[in-house]
Amino acid sequence: MPDRLEMNLLLDFYGELLTEKQQEICDLYYRQDLSLQEIAELMKISRAAVHDTLSRCRKELSHYEEILQMVKSSIHRREIYTKIKSISGQNVSELIDKCIETEIGGNYE
Amino acid sequence: MPDRLEMNLLLDFYGELLTEKQQEICDLYYRQDLSLQEIAELMKISRAAVHDTLSRCRKELSHYEEILQMVKSSIHRREIYTKIKSISGQNVSELIDKCIETEIGGNYE
């Protein structure tokens, strides 16, 4: 089962594949650090429903990572980027920065 | 709608998220170039069922790419890797090769 840090990474990469409600519950639990009971009250659902949703999300997100390995690959590449930057000049460093922009969420155009 | 080349890329990246039957039908159509009728006969299902399956797969795979952008990001990084290799020495080139190994399917350890 992924721990809190791993879940935050999985949410960064695959979170948008979850439903809006799942995303909201994961956000409240893993990012805003609310308890199951607090989330249950806020969302007007049972504590058991919160627990089940979180459990299903962990399973879904772990499945995506098992197949796609986006987190593992990205962490591995970032380590290599760091090595390359440590032995390269400015031209290459700037190109590596462009690679870094494509990591986690593909936040570039 | 993704064309044949795009579908092959989407299948490379996200194919394993489809069911086995979906993967088989996509493989026969997009990689082995069989016709809908040939696939229908081989799988003992109707031509319409083959058509619907392919249509659903295109939609599913396009959805994954829309959210995760693995194909777009990977193509972009590969372009940058090529630039870096063209202006770098052997040390950096070897590190870039390690980056390349992480692209498409994360086929590394």
PDB file of C-alpha atoms in Angstrom:
ATOM      1  CA  MET A   1       0.000   0.000   0.000  1.00  0.00           C
ATOM      2  CA  PRO A   2       1.439   3.401  -0.930  1.00  0.00           C
ATOM      3  CA  ASP A   3       2.351   5.620   2.027  1.00  0.00           C
ATOM      4  CA  ARG A   4       1.398   9.281   2.264  1.00  0.00           C
ATOM      5  CA  LEU A   5       4.395  10.545   0.274  1.00  0.00           C
ATOM      6  CA  GLU A   6       3.869   7.971  -2.462  1.00  0.00           C
ATOM      7  CA  MET A   7       0.167   8.777  -2.611  1.00  0.00           C
ATOM      8  CA  ASN A   8       0.949  12.445  -3.076  1.00  0.00           C
ATOM      9  CA  LEU A   9       3.221  11.565  -5.997  1.00  0.00           C
ATOM     10  CA  LEU A  10       0.612   9.230  -7.479  1.00  0.00           C
ATOM     11  CA  LEU A  11      -1.986  11.986  -7.151  1.00  0.00           C
ATOM     12  CA  ASP A  12       0.343  14.465  -8.870  1.00  0.00           C
ATOM     13  CA  PHE A  13       0.699  12.151 -11.855  1.00  0.00           C
ATOM     14  CA  TYR A  14      -2.577  10.286 -12.130  1.00  0.00           C
ATOM     15  CA  GLY A  15      -5.008  12.217  -9.941  1.00  0.00           C
ATOM     16  CA  GLU A  16      -6.975  13.634 -12.849  1.00  0.00           C
ATOM     17  CA  LEU A  17      -7.928  10.118 -13.913  1.00  0.00           C
ATOM     18  CA  LEU A  18     -10.026   9.839 -10.739  1.00  0.00           C
ATOM     19  CA  THR A  19     -13.579  11.199 -10.534  1.00  0.00           C
ATOM     20  CA  GLU A  20     -14.050  14.698  -9.134  1.00  0.00           C
ATOM     21  CA  LYS A  21     -15.426  13.297  -5.904  1.00  0.00           C
ATOM     22  CA  GLN A  22     -12.514  10.889  -5.513  1.00  0.00           C
ATOM     23  CA  GLN A  23     -10.068  13.726  -6.190  1.00  0.00           C
ATOM     24  CA  GLU A  24     -11.768  15.878  -3.575  1.00  0.00           C
ATOM     25  CA  ILE A  25     -11.642  13.192  -0.886  1.00  0.00           C
ATOM     26  CA  CYS A  26      -8.001  12.397  -1.672  1.00  0.00           C
ATOM     27  CA  ASP A  27      -7.153  16.070  -1.547  1.00  0.00           C
ATOM     28  CA  LEU A  28      -8.804  16.529   1.853  1.00  0.00           C
ATOM     29  CA  TYR A  29      -7.106  13.452   3.277  1.00  0.00           C
ATOM     30  CA  TYR A  30      -3.665  13.489   1.699  1.00  0.00           C
ATOM     31  CA  ARG A  31      -3.038  17.192   1.162  1.00  0.00           C
ATOM     32  CA  GLN A  32      -5.159  19.024   3.685  1.00  0.00           C
ATOM     33  CA  ASP A  33      -4.581  16.325   6.279  1.00  0.00           C
ATOM     34  CA  LEU A  34      -8.197  16.049   7.465  1.00  0.00           C
ATOM     35  CA  SER A  35      -9.312  12.940   9.381  1.00  0.00           C
ATOM     36  CA  LEU A  36     -11.781  10.407   7.977  1.00  0.00           C
ATOM     37  CA  GLN A  37     -14.413  11.745  10.367  1.00  0.00           C
ATOM     38  CA  GLU A  38     -13.820  15.353   9.358  1.00  0.00           C
ATOM     39  CA  ILE A  39     -14.089  14.457   5.668  1.00  0.00           C
ATOM     40  CA  ALA A  40     -17.264  12.426   6.316  1.00  0.00           C
ATOM     41  CA  GLU A  41     -18.909  15.438   7.981  1.00  0.00           C
ATOM     42  CA  LEU A  42     -17.739  17.859   5.307  1.00  0.00           C
ATOM     43  CA  MET A  43     -18.905  15.661   2.405  1.00  0.00           C
ATOM     44  CA  LYS A  44     -22.059  14.495   4.214  1.00  0.00           C
ATOM     45  CA  ILE A  45     -21.213  10.812   3.710  1.00  0.00           C
ATOM     46  CA  SER A  46     -20.373   8.045   6.185  1.00  0.00           C
ATOM     47  CA  ARG A  47     -16.898   7.533   7.608  1.00  0.00           C
ATOM     48  CA  ALA A  48     -16.951   4.062   6.010  1.00  0.00           C
ATOM     49  CA  ALA A  49     -17.650   5.600   2.597  1.00  0.00           C
ATOM     50  CA  VAL A  50     -14.637   7.891   2.984  1.00  0.00           C
ATOM     51  CA  HIS A  51     -12.508   4.929   3.996  1.00  0.00           C
ATOM     52  CA  ASP A  52     -13.704   2.873   1.008  1.00  0.00           C
ATOM     53  CA  THR A  53     -13.149   5.728  -1.438  1.00  0.00           C
ATOM     54  CA  LEU A  54      -9.579   6.257  -0.222  1.00  0.00           C
ATOM     55  CA  SER A  55      -8.937   2.542  -0.423  1.00  0.00           C
ATOM     56  CA  ARG A  56     -10.281   2.366  -4.002  1.00  0.00           C
ATOM     57  CA  CYS A  57      -8.228   5.412  -5.016  1.00  0.00           C
ATOM     58  CA  ARG A  58      -5.020   3.898  -3.620  1.00  0.00           C
ATOM     59  CA  LYS A  59      -5.741   0.749  -5.597  1.00  0.00           C
ATOM     60  CA  GLU A  60      -6.557   2.609  -8.823  1.00  0.00           C
ATOM     61  CA  LEU A  61      -3.543   4.900  -8.636  1.00  0.00           C
ATOM     62  CA  SER A  62      -1.201   2.016  -7.787  1.00  0.00           C
ATOM     63  CA  HIS A  63      -2.565   0.146 -10.793  1.00  0.00           C
ATOM     64  CA  TYR A  64      -1.791   3.065 -13.103  1.00  0.00           C
ATOM     65  CA  GLU A  65       1.756   3.273 -11.752  1.00  0.00           C
ATOM     66  CA  GLU A  66       2.238  -0.476 -12.039  1.00  0.00           C
ATOM     67  CA  ILE A  67       1.360  -0.287 -15.743  1.00  0.00           C
ATOM     68  CA  LEU A  68       2.652   3.138 -16.788  1.00  0.00           C
ATOM     69  CA  GLN A  69       5.527   3.715 -14.321  1.00  0.00           C
ATOM     70  CA  MET A  70       5.342   7.459 -14.850  1.00  0.00           C
ATOM     71  CA  VAL A  71       6.487   8.238 -11.306  1.00  0.00           C
ATOM     72  CA  LYS A  72       9.377   5.773 -11.333  1.00  0.00           C
ATOM     73  CA  SER A  73      10.565   6.890 -14.782  1.00  0.00           C
ATOM     74  CA  SER A  74      10.303  10.566 -13.935  1.00  0.00           C
ATOM     75  CA  ILE A  75      12.247  10.211 -10.679  1.00  0.00           C
ATOM     76  CA  HIS A  76      14.910   8.234 -12.536  1.00  0.00           C
ATOM     77  CA  ARG A  77      15.195  10.852 -15.282  1.00  0.00           C
ATOM     78  CA  ARG A  78      15.407  13.674 -12.755  1.00  0.00           C
ATOM     79  CA  GLU A  79      18.401  11.968 -11.149  1.00  0.00           C
ATOM     80  CA  ILE A  80      20.071  11.789 -14.550  1.00  0.00           C
ATOM     81  CA  TYR A  81      19.231  15.427 -15.296  1.00  0.00           C
ATOM     82  CA  THR A  82      20.994  16.426 -12.072  1.00  0.00           C
ATOM     83  CA  LYS A  83      24.102  14.453 -13.059  1.00  0.00           C
ATOM     84  CA  ILE A  84      24.122  15.965 -16.557  1.00  0.00           C
ATOM     85  CA  LYS A  85      23.763  19.510 -15.217  1.00  0.00           C
ATOM     86  CA  SER A  86      26.643  18.936 -12.797  1.00  0.00           C
ATOM     87  CA  ILE A  87      29.049  18.165 -15.662  1.00  0.00           C
ATOM     88  CA  SER A  88      27.682  20.423 -18.408  1.00  0.00           C
ATOM     89  CA  GLY A  89      27.844  24.020 -19.525  1.00  0.00           C
ATOM     90  CA  GLN A  90      25.011  26.512 -19.789  1.00  0.00           C
ATOM     91  CA  ASN A  91      23.759  25.412 -23.229  1.00  0.00           C
ATOM     92  CA  VAL A  92      23.120  21.857 -22.123  1.00  0.00           C
ATOM     93  CA  SER A  93      21.756  22.965 -18.740  1.00  0.00           C
ATOM     94  CA  GLU A  94      19.154  25.098 -20.465  1.00  0.00           C
ATOM     95  CA  LEU A  95      18.101  22.145 -22.615  1.00  0.00           C
ATOM     96  CA  ILE A  96      17.868  19.960 -19.515  1.00  0.00           C
ATOM     97  CA  ASP A  97      15.607  22.604 -17.961  1.00  0.00           C
ATOM     98  CA  LYS A  98      13.288  22.094 -20.931  1.00  0.00           C
ATOM     99  CA  CYS A  99      13.257  18.369 -20.172  1.00  0.00           C
ATOM    100  CA  ILE A 100      12.451  19.096 -16.528  1.00  0.00           C
ATOM    101  CA  GLU A 101       9.477  21.203 -17.637  1.00  0.00           C
ATOM    102  CA  THR A 102       7.951  18.119 -19.256  1.00  0.00           C
ATOM    103  CA  GLU A 103       8.096  16.106 -15.999  1.00  0.00           C
ATOM    104  CA  ILE A 104       5.042  15.721 -13.713  1.00  0.00           C
ATOM    105  CA  GLY A 105       1.868  16.685 -15.486  1.00  0.00           C
ATOM    106  CA  GLY A 106       3.516  17.706 -18.756  1.00  0.00           C
ATOM    107  CA  ASN A 107       3.140  21.330 -17.809  1.00  0.00           C
ATOM    108  CA  TYR A 108       4.500  22.915 -20.995  1.00  0.00           C
ATOM    109  CA  GLU A 109       3.510  23.848 -24.533  1.00  0.00           C
TER     110      GLU A 109
ATOM    111  CA  MET B   1      -9.872  10.905 -33.864  1.00  0.00           C
ATOM    112  CA  PRO B   2      -6.306   9.540 -33.722  1.00  0.00           C
ATOM    113  CA  ASP B   3      -4.975   8.243 -37.062  1.00  0.00           C
ATOM    114  CA  ARG B   4      -3.186   4.912 -37.436  1.00  0.00           C
ATOM    115  CA  LEU B   5       0.250   6.258 -36.462  1.00  0.00           C
ATOM    116  CA  GLU B   6      -1.144   8.078 -33.425  1.00  0.00           C
ATOM    117  CA  MET B   7      -3.068   4.968 -32.370  1.00  0.00           C
ATOM    118  CA  ASN B   8       0.103   2.901 -32.534  1.00  0.00           C
ATOM    119  CA  LEU B   9       1.828   5.412 -30.257  1.00  0.00           C
ATOM    120  CA  LEU B  10      -1.144   5.485 -27.876  1.00  0.00           C
ATOM    121  CA  LEU B  11      -1.120   1.682 -27.789  1.00  0.00           C
ATOM    122  CA  ASP B  12       2.624   1.658 -27.040  1.00  0.00           C
ATOM    123  CA  PHE B  13       2.090   3.902 -24.042  1.00  0.00           C
ATOM    124  CA  TYR B  14      -1.346   3.048 -22.681  1.00  0.00           C
ATOM    125  CA  GLY B  15      -2.254  -0.267 -24.344  1.00  0.00           C
ATOM    126  CA  GLU B  16      -1.842  -2.307 -21.179  1.00  0.00           C
ATOM    127  CA  LEU B  17      -4.598  -0.294 -19.522  1.00  0.00           C
ATOM    128  CA  LEU B  18      -7.072  -1.868 -21.962  1.00  0.00           C
ATOM    129  CA  THR B  19      -8.603  -5.297 -21.347  1.00  0.00           C
ATOM    130  CA  GLU B  20      -6.903  -8.302 -22.954  1.00  0.00           C
ATOM    131  CA  LYS B  21      -9.671  -8.592 -25.528  1.00  0.00           C
ATOM    132  CA  GLN B  22      -9.443  -4.904 -26.402  1.00  0.00           C
ATOM    133  CA  GLN B  23      -5.661  -5.210 -26.734  1.00  0.00           C
ATOM    134  CA  GLU B  24      -6.044  -8.216 -29.019  1.00  0.00           C
ATOM    135  CA  ILE B  25      -8.517  -6.475 -31.312  1.00  0.00           C
ATOM    136  CA  CYS B  26      -6.385  -3.320 -31.455  1.00  0.00           C
ATOM    137  CA  ASP B  27      -3.325  -5.408 -32.218  1.00  0.00           C
ATOM    138  CA  LEU B  28      -5.038  -7.252 -35.070  1.00  0.00           C
ATOM    139  CA  TYR B  29      -6.393  -4.028 -36.554  1.00  0.00           C
ATOM    140  CA  TYR B  30      -3.607  -1.516 -35.974  1.00  0.00           C
ATOM    141  CA  ARG B  31      -0.498  -3.704 -36.039  1.00  0.00           C
ATOM    142  CA  GLN B  32      -1.379  -6.752 -38.084  1.00  0.00           C
ATOM    143  CA  ASP B  33      -3.543  -4.687 -40.426  1.00  0.00           C
ATOM    144  CA  LEU B  34      -6.484  -7.105 -40.553  1.00  0.00           C
ATOM    145  CA  SER B  35      -9.875  -5.837 -41.754  1.00  0.00           C
ATOM    146  CA  LEU B  36     -12.901  -5.538 -39.455  1.00  0.00           C
ATOM    147  CA  GLN B  37     -14.428  -8.566 -41.191  1.00  0.00           C
ATOM    148  CA  GLU B  38     -11.281 -10.670 -40.756  1.00  0.00           C
ATOM    149  CA  ILE B  39     -11.083  -9.790 -37.054  1.00  0.00           C
ATOM    150  CA  ALA B  40     -14.792 -10.572 -36.607  1.00  0.00           C
ATOM    151  CA  GLU B  41     -14.305 -14.046 -38.085  1.00  0.00           C
ATOM    152  CA  LEU B  42     -11.132 -14.700 -36.095  1.00  0.00           C
ATOM    153  CA  MET B  43     -12.634 -13.598 -32.770  1.00  0.00           C
ATOM    154  CA  LYS B  44     -16.067 -15.098 -33.532  1.00  0.00           C
ATOM    155  CA  ILE B  45     -17.862 -11.805 -32.880  1.00  0.00           C
ATOM    156  CA  SER B  46     -19.860  -9.507 -35.158  1.00  0.00           C
ATOM    157  CA  ARG B  47     -18.228  -6.926 -37.395  1.00  0.00           C
ATOM    158  CA  ALA B  48     -20.205  -4.279 -35.487  1.00  0.00           C
ATOM    159  CA  ALA B  49     -18.718  -5.494 -32.199  1.00  0.00           C
ATOM    160  CA  VAL B  50     -15.209  -5.133 -33.626  1.00  0.00           C
ATOM    161  CA  HIS B  51     -16.070  -1.650 -34.853  1.00  0.00           C
ATOM    162  CA  ASP B  52     -17.482  -0.663 -31.453  1.00  0.00           C
ATOM    163  CA  THR B  53     -14.501  -2.065 -29.579  1.00  0.00           C
ATOM    164  CA  LEU B  54     -12.033  -0.134 -31.745  1.00  0.00           C
ATOM    165  CA  SER B  55     -14.091   3.006 -31.334  1.00  0.00           C
ATOM    166  CA  ARG B  56     -14.158   2.593 -27.548  1.00  0.00           C
ATOM    167  CA  CYS B  57     -10.409   1.926 -27.436  1.00  0.00           C
ATOM    168  CA  ARG B  58      -9.643   5.050 -29.465  1.00  0.00           C
ATOM    169  CA  LYS B  59     -11.758   7.052 -27.052  1.00  0.00           C
ATOM    170  CA  GLU B  60     -10.167   5.511 -23.941  1.00  0.00           C
ATOM    171  CA  LEU B  61      -6.603   5.901 -25.175  1.00  0.00           C
ATOM    172  CA  SER B  62      -7.221   9.481 -26.312  1.00  0.00           C
ATOM    173  CA  HIS B  63      -8.624  10.229 -22.856  1.00  0.00           C
ATOM    174  CA  TYR B  64      -5.466   8.908 -21.177  1.00  0.00           C
ATOM    175  CA  GLU B  65      -3.288  11.031 -23.443  1.00  0.00           C
ATOM    176  CA  GLU B  66      -5.452  14.089 -22.893  1.00  0.00           C
ATOM    177  CA  ILE B  67      -4.914  13.763 -19.137  1.00  0.00           C
ATOM    178  CA  LEU B  68      -1.410  12.300 -18.861  1.00  0.00           C
ATOM    179  CA  GLN B  69       0.266  13.574 -22.051  1.00  0.00           C
ATOM    180  CA  MET B  70       2.857  10.796 -21.908  1.00  0.00           C
ATOM    181  CA  VAL B  71       3.201  10.611 -25.700  1.00  0.00           C
ATOM    182  CA  LYS B  72       3.460  14.375 -26.183  1.00  0.00           C
ATOM    183  CA  SER B  73       5.982  14.758 -23.330  1.00  0.00           C
ATOM    184  CA  SER B  74       8.084  11.837 -24.471  1.00  0.00           C
ATOM    185  CA  ILE B  75       8.283  13.060 -28.079  1.00  0.00           C
ATOM    186  CA  HIS B  76       9.245  16.514 -26.801  1.00  0.00           C
ATOM    187  CA  ARG B  77      11.978  15.097 -24.547  1.00  0.00           C
ATOM    188  CA  ARG B  78      13.354  12.934 -27.353  1.00  0.00           C
ATOM    189  CA  GLU B  79      13.773  16.054 -29.502  1.00  0.00           C
ATOM    190  CA  ILE B  80      15.707  17.699 -26.671  1.00  0.00           C
ATOM    191  CA  TYR B  81      17.845  14.569 -26.145  1.00  0.00           C
ATOM    192  CA  THR B  82      18.840  14.710 -29.817  1.00  0.00           C
ATOM    193  CA  LYS B  83      19.849  18.367 -29.500  1.00  0.00           C
ATOM    194  CA  ILE B  84      21.858  17.689 -26.334  1.00  0.00           C
ATOM    195  CA  LYS B  85      23.654  14.731 -27.916  1.00  0.00           C
ATOM    196  CA  SER B  86      24.553  16.845 -30.950  1.00  0.00           C
ATOM    197  CA  ILE B  87      26.424  19.369 -28.780  1.00  0.00           C
ATOM    198  CA  SER B  88      27.810  17.104 -26.040  1.00  0.00           C
ATOM    199  CA  GLY B  89      30.675  14.748 -25.416  1.00  0.00           C
ATOM    200  CA  GLN B  90      30.541  11.046 -24.652  1.00  0.00           C
ATOM    201  CA  ASN B  91      29.878  11.357 -20.901  1.00  0.00           C
ATOM    202  CA  VAL B  92      26.718  13.359 -21.384  1.00  0.00           C
ATOM    203  CA  SER B  93      25.632  11.252 -24.381  1.00  0.00           C
ATOM    204  CA  GLU B  94      25.789   8.126 -22.252  1.00  0.00           C
ATOM    205  CA  LEU B  95      23.649   9.770 -19.583  1.00  0.00           C
ATOM    206  CA  ILE B  96      21.154  10.854 -22.240  1.00  0.00           C
ATOM    207  CA  ASP B  97      21.004   7.224 -23.394  1.00  0.00           C
ATOM    208  CA  LYS B  98      19.883   6.329 -19.883  1.00  0.00           C
ATOM    209  CA  CYS B  99      17.120   8.920 -20.185  1.00  0.00           C
ATOM    210  CA  ILE B 100      16.081   7.433 -23.521  1.00  0.00           C
ATOM    211  CA  GLU B 101      15.810   3.997 -21.894  1.00  0.00           C
ATOM    212  CA  THR B 102      13.104   5.380 -19.588  1.00  0.00           C
ATOM    213  CA  GLU B 103      10.954   6.537 -22.520  1.00  0.00           C
ATOM    214  CA  ILE B 104       7.986   4.482 -23.819  1.00  0.00           C
ATOM    215  CA  GLY B 105       6.943   1.860 -21.343  1.00  0.00           C
ATOM    216  CA  GLY B 106       9.691   2.574 -18.793  1.00  0.00           C
ATOM    217  CA  ASN B 107      11.647  -0.413 -20.033  1.00  0.00           C
ATOM    218  CA  TYR B 108      14.564  -0.256 -17.557  1.00  0.00           C
ATOM    219  CA  GLU B 109      15.545  -1.222 -14.071  1.00  0.00           C
TER     220      GLU B 109
END
